Coordinates of C-alpha atoms in Angstrom, one line a residue:
M91 CA 12.1 95.1 133.6
R92 CA 14.7 93.9 131.3
I93 CA 17.0 95.6 128.8
V94 CA 16.1 94.6 125.2
S95 CA 18.6 96.8 123.1
V96 CA 21.7 98.8 123.5
H97 CA 22.6 101.5 121.0
A98 CA 25.7 103.8 120.9
Y99 CA 26.1 107.1 119.0
A100 CA 29.4 108.5 118.2
V101 CA 29.1 112.4 118.1
K102 CA 31.5 114.9 116.4
A103 CA 29.9 118.3 117.0
A104 CA 31.4 121.5 115.7
N105 CA 33.2 123.4 118.4
P106 CA 31.1 126.6 119.0
G107 CA 33.8 128.5 120.8
P108 CA 37.6 129.0 120.5
T109 CA 40.1 126.2 120.6
Y110 CA 39.6 123.9 123.6
W111 CA 42.0 125.2 126.4
G112 CA 43.7 121.9 126.7
S113 CA 44.6 121.7 123.0
A114 CA 45.7 125.3 123.1
T115 CA 48.1 124.6 126.0
W116 CA 49.3 121.0 125.5
G117 CA 48.0 119.9 122.0
K118 CA 50.1 119.6 118.8
A119 CA 48.5 122.7 117.4
G120 CA 48.8 124.7 120.5
A121 CA 50.1 128.2 120.7
N122 CA 53.0 127.0 122.8
V123 CA 54.4 124.3 120.6
G124 CA 57.8 125.1 119.1
A125 CA 58.4 128.0 121.5
A126 CA 62.1 128.0 122.5
A127 CA 63.3 127.4 125.9
P128 CA 65.0 130.3 127.7
A129 CA 68.5 130.8 126.3
G130 CA 71.5 129.3 128.3
R131 CA 69.6 127.1 130.7
P132 CA 67.9 123.7 130.3
G133 CA 64.2 124.0 129.8
L134 CA 61.2 121.8 129.9
W135 CA 61.7 120.8 126.3
D136 CA 65.1 119.1 127.0
R137 CA 64.5 117.5 130.3
F138 CA 62.6 114.5 131.6
P139 CA 59.9 113.7 130.8
A140 CA 60.3 114.4 127.0
P141 CA 57.5 116.7 125.6
G142 CA 56.7 114.0 122.8
R143 CA 55.7 111.7 125.7
M144 CA 53.3 114.2 127.3
Q145 CA 51.5 115.6 124.2
P146 CA 47.8 114.3 124.1
V147 CA 45.8 114.2 121.0
Y148 CA 42.9 116.6 120.7
S149 CA 40.0 116.6 118.2
P150 CA 39.1 119.9 116.5
T151 CA 35.5 118.9 117.2
I152 CA 33.7 118.2 120.4
D153 CA 33.5 114.5 120.5
T154 CA 31.6 112.0 122.7
T155 CA 29.7 108.7 122.6
L156 CA 26.0 108.6 123.8
V157 CA 24.6 105.4 125.1
K158 CA 21.0 104.4 124.9
L159 CA 19.4 101.4 126.7
V160 CA 15.9 100.4 125.9
T161 CA 13.8 98.1 128.2
D162 CA 10.8 95.9 127.6
T163 CA 8.7 98.5 129.7
G164 CA 9.4 101.2 127.3
L165 CA 11.7 103.1 129.7
V166 CA 14.9 104.4 128.1
G167 CA 18.1 105.2 129.8
W168 CA 20.8 107.6 128.5
G169 CA 24.6 107.6 129.4
E170 CA 27.7 109.2 128.2
A171 CA 31.1 107.6 127.4
K172 CA 33.8 110.1 127.4
A173 CA 35.5 109.8 124.2
P174 CA 37.4 113.1 123.5
V175 CA 38.9 111.6 120.3
A176 CA 37.8 108.8 118.2
P177 CA 34.3 108.3 119.6
E178 CA 33.8 105.5 117.0
V179 CA 36.0 103.3 119.3
A180 CA 33.8 103.5 122.3
Q181 CA 30.9 103.1 120.1
R182 CA 32.2 99.8 118.7
I183 CA 33.1 98.5 122.1
I184 CA 29.6 99.1 123.4
E185 CA 27.8 97.6 120.5
G186 CA 30.3 94.8 119.7
L187 CA 31.3 93.7 123.3
L188 CA 29.3 95.2 126.1
A189 CA 25.9 95.1 124.5
D190 CA 25.7 91.3 124.7
L191 CA 26.6 91.4 128.4
V192 CA 23.6 93.6 129.4
V193 CA 20.8 92.6 126.9
G194 CA 18.3 90.6 128.9
A195 CA 19.6 91.9 132.4
D196 CA 17.7 93.8 135.0
P197 CA 19.1 97.3 135.2
F198 CA 18.8 97.1 139.1
D199 CA 21.7 94.6 138.9
V200 CA 23.9 97.6 138.1
E201 CA 26.9 96.5 140.2
V202 CA 26.7 93.0 138.9
L203 CA 26.6 94.3 135.4
W204 CA 29.6 96.5 136.1
E205 CA 31.7 93.6 137.2
R206 CA 30.5 91.5 134.2
M207 CA 31.6 94.3 131.8
Y208 CA 34.9 94.8 133.5
A209 CA 35.6 91.1 133.7
S210 CA 35.1 90.9 129.9
M211 CA 38.7 92.1 129.1
R212 CA 40.3 91.9 132.4
L213 CA 42.6 89.0 131.6
R214 CA 43.8 91.0 128.7
G215 CA 45.0 94.0 130.6
H216 CA 42.2 96.3 129.7
S217 CA 41.8 98.2 132.9
S218 CA 41.6 101.7 131.6
G219 CA 41.0 103.8 128.5
F220 CA 38.4 103.0 126.0
L221 CA 37.0 100.1 127.8
L222 CA 36.4 102.0 131.0
E223 CA 35.0 104.9 129.0
A224 CA 32.6 102.5 127.3
I225 CA 31.6 101.0 130.6
S226 CA 31.0 104.4 131.9
G227 CA 28.4 105.2 129.3
V228 CA 26.5 102.0 130.0
D229 CA 26.6 102.3 133.7
I230 CA 25.4 105.9 133.6
A231 CA 22.5 104.7 131.4
L232 CA 21.7 101.9 133.8
W233 CA 21.6 104.5 136.7
D234 CA 19.3 106.7 134.6
L235 CA 16.9 103.7 134.1
I236 CA 16.9 103.0 137.8
G237 CA 16.1 106.7 138.6
K238 CA 13.2 106.7 136.1
A239 CA 11.8 103.3 137.3
T240 CA 11.9 104.6 140.9
G241 CA 11.0 108.2 140.2
Q242 CA 13.9 109.3 142.2
P243 CA 16.9 111.5 141.4
I244 CA 20.2 109.6 141.3
H245 CA 21.6 111.5 144.4
K246 CA 18.7 110.0 146.4
L247 CA 19.6 106.5 145.3
L248 CA 23.2 106.9 146.2
G249 CA 22.2 108.0 149.7
G250 CA 21.3 111.6 149.6
A251 CA 22.9 115.0 149.1
Y252 CA 25.2 116.7 151.5
R253 CA 24.7 120.1 150.0
E254 CA 22.4 121.9 147.7
R255 CA 24.9 124.5 146.3
I256 CA 28.5 124.0 145.1
K257 CA 31.2 126.3 144.0
V258 CA 32.5 126.0 140.5
Y259 CA 35.7 127.1 138.8
A260 CA 36.1 127.5 135.1
S261 CA 38.7 125.8 132.9
G262 CA 40.6 127.2 131.7
V263 CA 43.3 129.6 131.0
P264 CA 46.2 128.6 128.9
A265 CA 49.6 129.6 130.2
T266 CA 52.0 130.6 127.5
R267 CA 55.8 130.5 126.8
H268 CA 55.5 133.7 124.9
G269 CA 56.2 136.9 127.1
P270 CA 54.4 140.0 127.9
G271 CA 53.2 142.1 124.9
T272 CA 52.7 139.1 122.7
P273 CA 49.2 138.0 121.4
Q274 CA 49.4 134.8 123.4
W275 CA 50.2 136.7 126.6
E276 CA 47.3 139.1 126.1
H277 CA 44.9 136.2 125.4
M278 CA 45.9 134.5 128.5
L279 CA 45.1 137.6 130.6
A280 CA 42.0 138.4 128.5
T281 CA 40.6 134.9 129.1
A282 CA 41.1 135.1 132.9
R283 CA 39.5 138.5 133.1
G284 CA 36.6 137.3 130.9
L285 CA 35.8 134.3 133.2
V286 CA 35.8 136.7 136.2
E287 CA 33.4 139.1 134.4
R288 CA 31.0 136.1 133.7
G289 CA 30.8 135.5 137.5
F290 CA 33.2 132.6 138.2
L291 CA 34.9 132.7 141.6
G292 CA 37.7 130.5 140.5
L293 CA 39.6 129.5 137.4
K294 CA 42.1 126.7 136.4
M295 CA 45.2 127.4 134.4
G296 CA 46.9 124.9 132.0
I297 CA 50.5 125.1 132.9
G298 CA 53.6 122.9 132.2
M299 CA 55.6 125.4 130.2
G300 CA 58.5 125.3 132.5
V301 CA 58.8 126.3 136.1
E302 CA 59.9 129.9 135.7
T303 CA 57.5 130.4 132.9
D304 CA 54.6 128.9 134.9
V305 CA 55.2 131.0 137.8
R306 CA 55.5 134.1 135.6
C307 CA 52.1 133.3 134.1
V308 CA 50.4 132.6 137.4
E309 CA 51.8 135.8 138.8
A310 CA 50.3 137.8 135.9
V311 CA 46.9 136.2 136.1
R312 CA 46.8 136.7 139.8
E313 CA 47.5 140.3 139.4
A314 CA 44.9 140.5 136.6
V315 CA 42.0 138.9 138.5
G316 CA 42.8 140.1 142.1
P317 CA 43.3 138.4 145.4
D318 CA 39.7 137.0 145.8
V319 CA 39.6 134.8 142.8
A320 CA 40.7 131.2 143.3
I321 CA 43.4 129.9 141.0
F322 CA 44.0 126.2 140.4
T323 CA 46.7 124.7 138.0
D324 CA 47.0 121.8 135.9
A325 CA 50.5 120.6 134.7
A326 CA 49.4 117.8 132.5
G327 CA 52.2 115.6 133.8
N328 CA 55.0 117.7 132.4
Y329 CA 57.4 117.7 135.1
D330 CA 59.7 115.4 137.3
V331 CA 59.8 115.2 141.1
S332 CA 62.3 118.0 141.6
Q333 CA 60.6 120.4 139.2
S334 CA 57.2 119.6 140.8
I335 CA 58.3 120.5 144.2
L336 CA 60.2 123.7 143.0
L337 CA 57.0 124.7 141.1
G338 CA 54.7 123.7 143.9
R339 CA 56.5 126.0 146.5
E340 CA 56.2 129.0 144.1
L341 CA 52.5 128.3 143.8
E342 CA 52.1 128.1 147.5
R343 CA 53.5 131.5 147.7
L344 CA 50.9 132.8 145.2
G345 CA 47.9 131.1 147.0
V346 CA 47.1 128.5 144.3
G347 CA 44.4 126.1 145.4
F348 CA 46.0 122.9 144.0
L349 CA 48.6 121.5 141.6
E350 CA 47.0 119.1 139.3
A351 CA 48.9 116.3 137.6
P352 CA 52.4 117.6 138.2
L353 CA 53.9 114.1 137.1
P354 CA 53.0 111.5 134.5
H355 CA 50.2 109.5 136.1
E356 CA 52.1 106.2 136.1
F357 CA 54.7 107.6 138.7
F358 CA 53.0 106.6 142.0
D359 CA 56.1 106.9 144.2
G360 CA 56.9 110.2 142.5
Y361 CA 53.5 111.6 143.5
A362 CA 54.1 110.5 147.0
A363 CA 57.3 112.5 147.2
V364 CA 55.7 115.5 145.7
A365 CA 52.7 115.4 148.0
Q366 CA 54.8 114.9 151.1
A367 CA 57.0 117.8 150.3
L368 CA 54.4 120.4 149.6
A369 CA 51.7 122.2 151.5
I370 CA 49.8 122.9 148.3
P371 CA 47.3 120.1 147.6
V372 CA 48.3 117.7 144.9
A373 CA 45.5 116.5 142.5
N374 CA 45.0 114.1 139.8
D375 CA 42.3 113.6 137.3
V376 CA 43.8 110.6 135.3
L377 CA 42.3 108.0 137.5
A378 CA 40.7 105.1 135.6
N379 CA 39.5 102.9 138.5
R380 CA 39.5 102.1 142.2
F381 CA 42.6 99.9 141.9
Q382 CA 44.8 102.5 140.3
L383 CA 43.4 105.1 142.9
L384 CA 44.5 102.7 145.7
E385 CA 48.1 102.8 144.6
Y386 CA 48.2 106.6 145.0
L387 CA 46.4 106.5 148.5
K388 CA 48.5 103.8 150.0
R389 CA 51.6 105.9 149.2
G390 CA 50.1 109.3 150.4
G391 CA 50.5 110.6 146.7
L392 CA 47.3 112.6 146.5
D393 CA 45.3 115.3 148.4
V394 CA 42.4 115.6 145.8
A395 CA 41.3 112.8 143.7
Q396 CA 39.4 113.8 140.6
P397 CA 37.8 110.8 138.8
D398 CA 35.8 111.6 135.7
V399 CA 32.5 109.8 135.9
C400 CA 32.4 109.5 132.1
R401 CA 36.0 108.0 132.0
A402 CA 36.4 106.2 135.3
G403 CA 33.8 103.5 135.0
G404 CA 30.6 105.5 135.6
I405 CA 28.5 106.3 138.7
T406 CA 29.1 102.8 140.1
E407 CA 32.8 102.9 140.2
L408 CA 32.9 106.7 141.0
K409 CA 31.0 106.1 144.3
R410 CA 33.6 103.3 145.1
M411 CA 36.4 105.7 144.5
V412 CA 34.7 108.4 146.8
V413 CA 34.3 106.0 149.6
L414 CA 38.0 104.8 149.2
T415 CA 39.4 108.3 149.2
D416 CA 37.3 109.2 152.2
A417 CA 38.7 106.1 154.1
F418 CA 42.2 107.6 153.5
G419 CA 41.3 111.2 154.6
V420 CA 41.6 112.4 151.0
A421 CA 39.3 114.8 149.3
C422 CA 37.4 113.7 146.2
T423 CA 35.7 115.8 143.5
P424 CA 34.1 114.5 140.3
H425 CA 36.0 115.7 137.3
V426 CA 34.5 116.8 134.0
S427 CA 36.5 117.4 131.0
I428 CA 35.1 117.8 127.5
G429 CA 32.1 115.7 128.0

């Protein structure tokens, strides 16, 4: 069986629901943008890291890039390259760069093909971002072909399933710098209650509004959903080390399950300082490959690794990252964002 053609499709679908929670929390059009810091004291907006550095771009549509591999036997494999914005970029990388590297190849050579794709731009420093997202889509499609050719689900090909049921939490609940009685505050509480009413046993909050503000929001959501609902938090890299530790100790008191991305993801040593100072697990989803992950693990900077299969090199690289975290005694859970 050989691959005869590669196709990529940039998708921009209308958002069927409300504003994506990440955009509502940290995006340029978010409800919290422009809100003033508490009077008389330094707030998040005038301390390191500056908010302009930590403001991601979000699309008003639901964007992704789908990948289609066609073989000479007629089998077709599908994958997804996470492209939450500008899906045309991942599409162009796949069709203009990666396609030539996989056409004519045997899909069962999936690890060899992964290394071939990664090596294509390695000398130019492309070890994350759009290239890894594009590789992810092709890699997932390769595994889809292998599964179809063998008649086996992917989990069997990876060595079997440890469990048949998993708990899930819902993302997410946007914290707000606006206080009780405001529409933003009521929206936060209504969103949390609505997720519990739908049957979710846990939820994740988008925080990063300032330590005092975050604590106030988590306290309110805890009161709204009760003691039995798990609460997790994602700070999107908006804090420095001292702020992260101060916040983490408050979240410990509130029984929060983990503190995700307290610092900008480039600060490996900072993550180590935070993780070693706190009892609450420190998590991070901005993990592009096993080499980056290793820098956190060597320093003791993570308790929960959250690689996104559509962003961190696909199934092939995700399995490597899982094995690596296990060797360091760290938990690993696949992350799914907008894809």
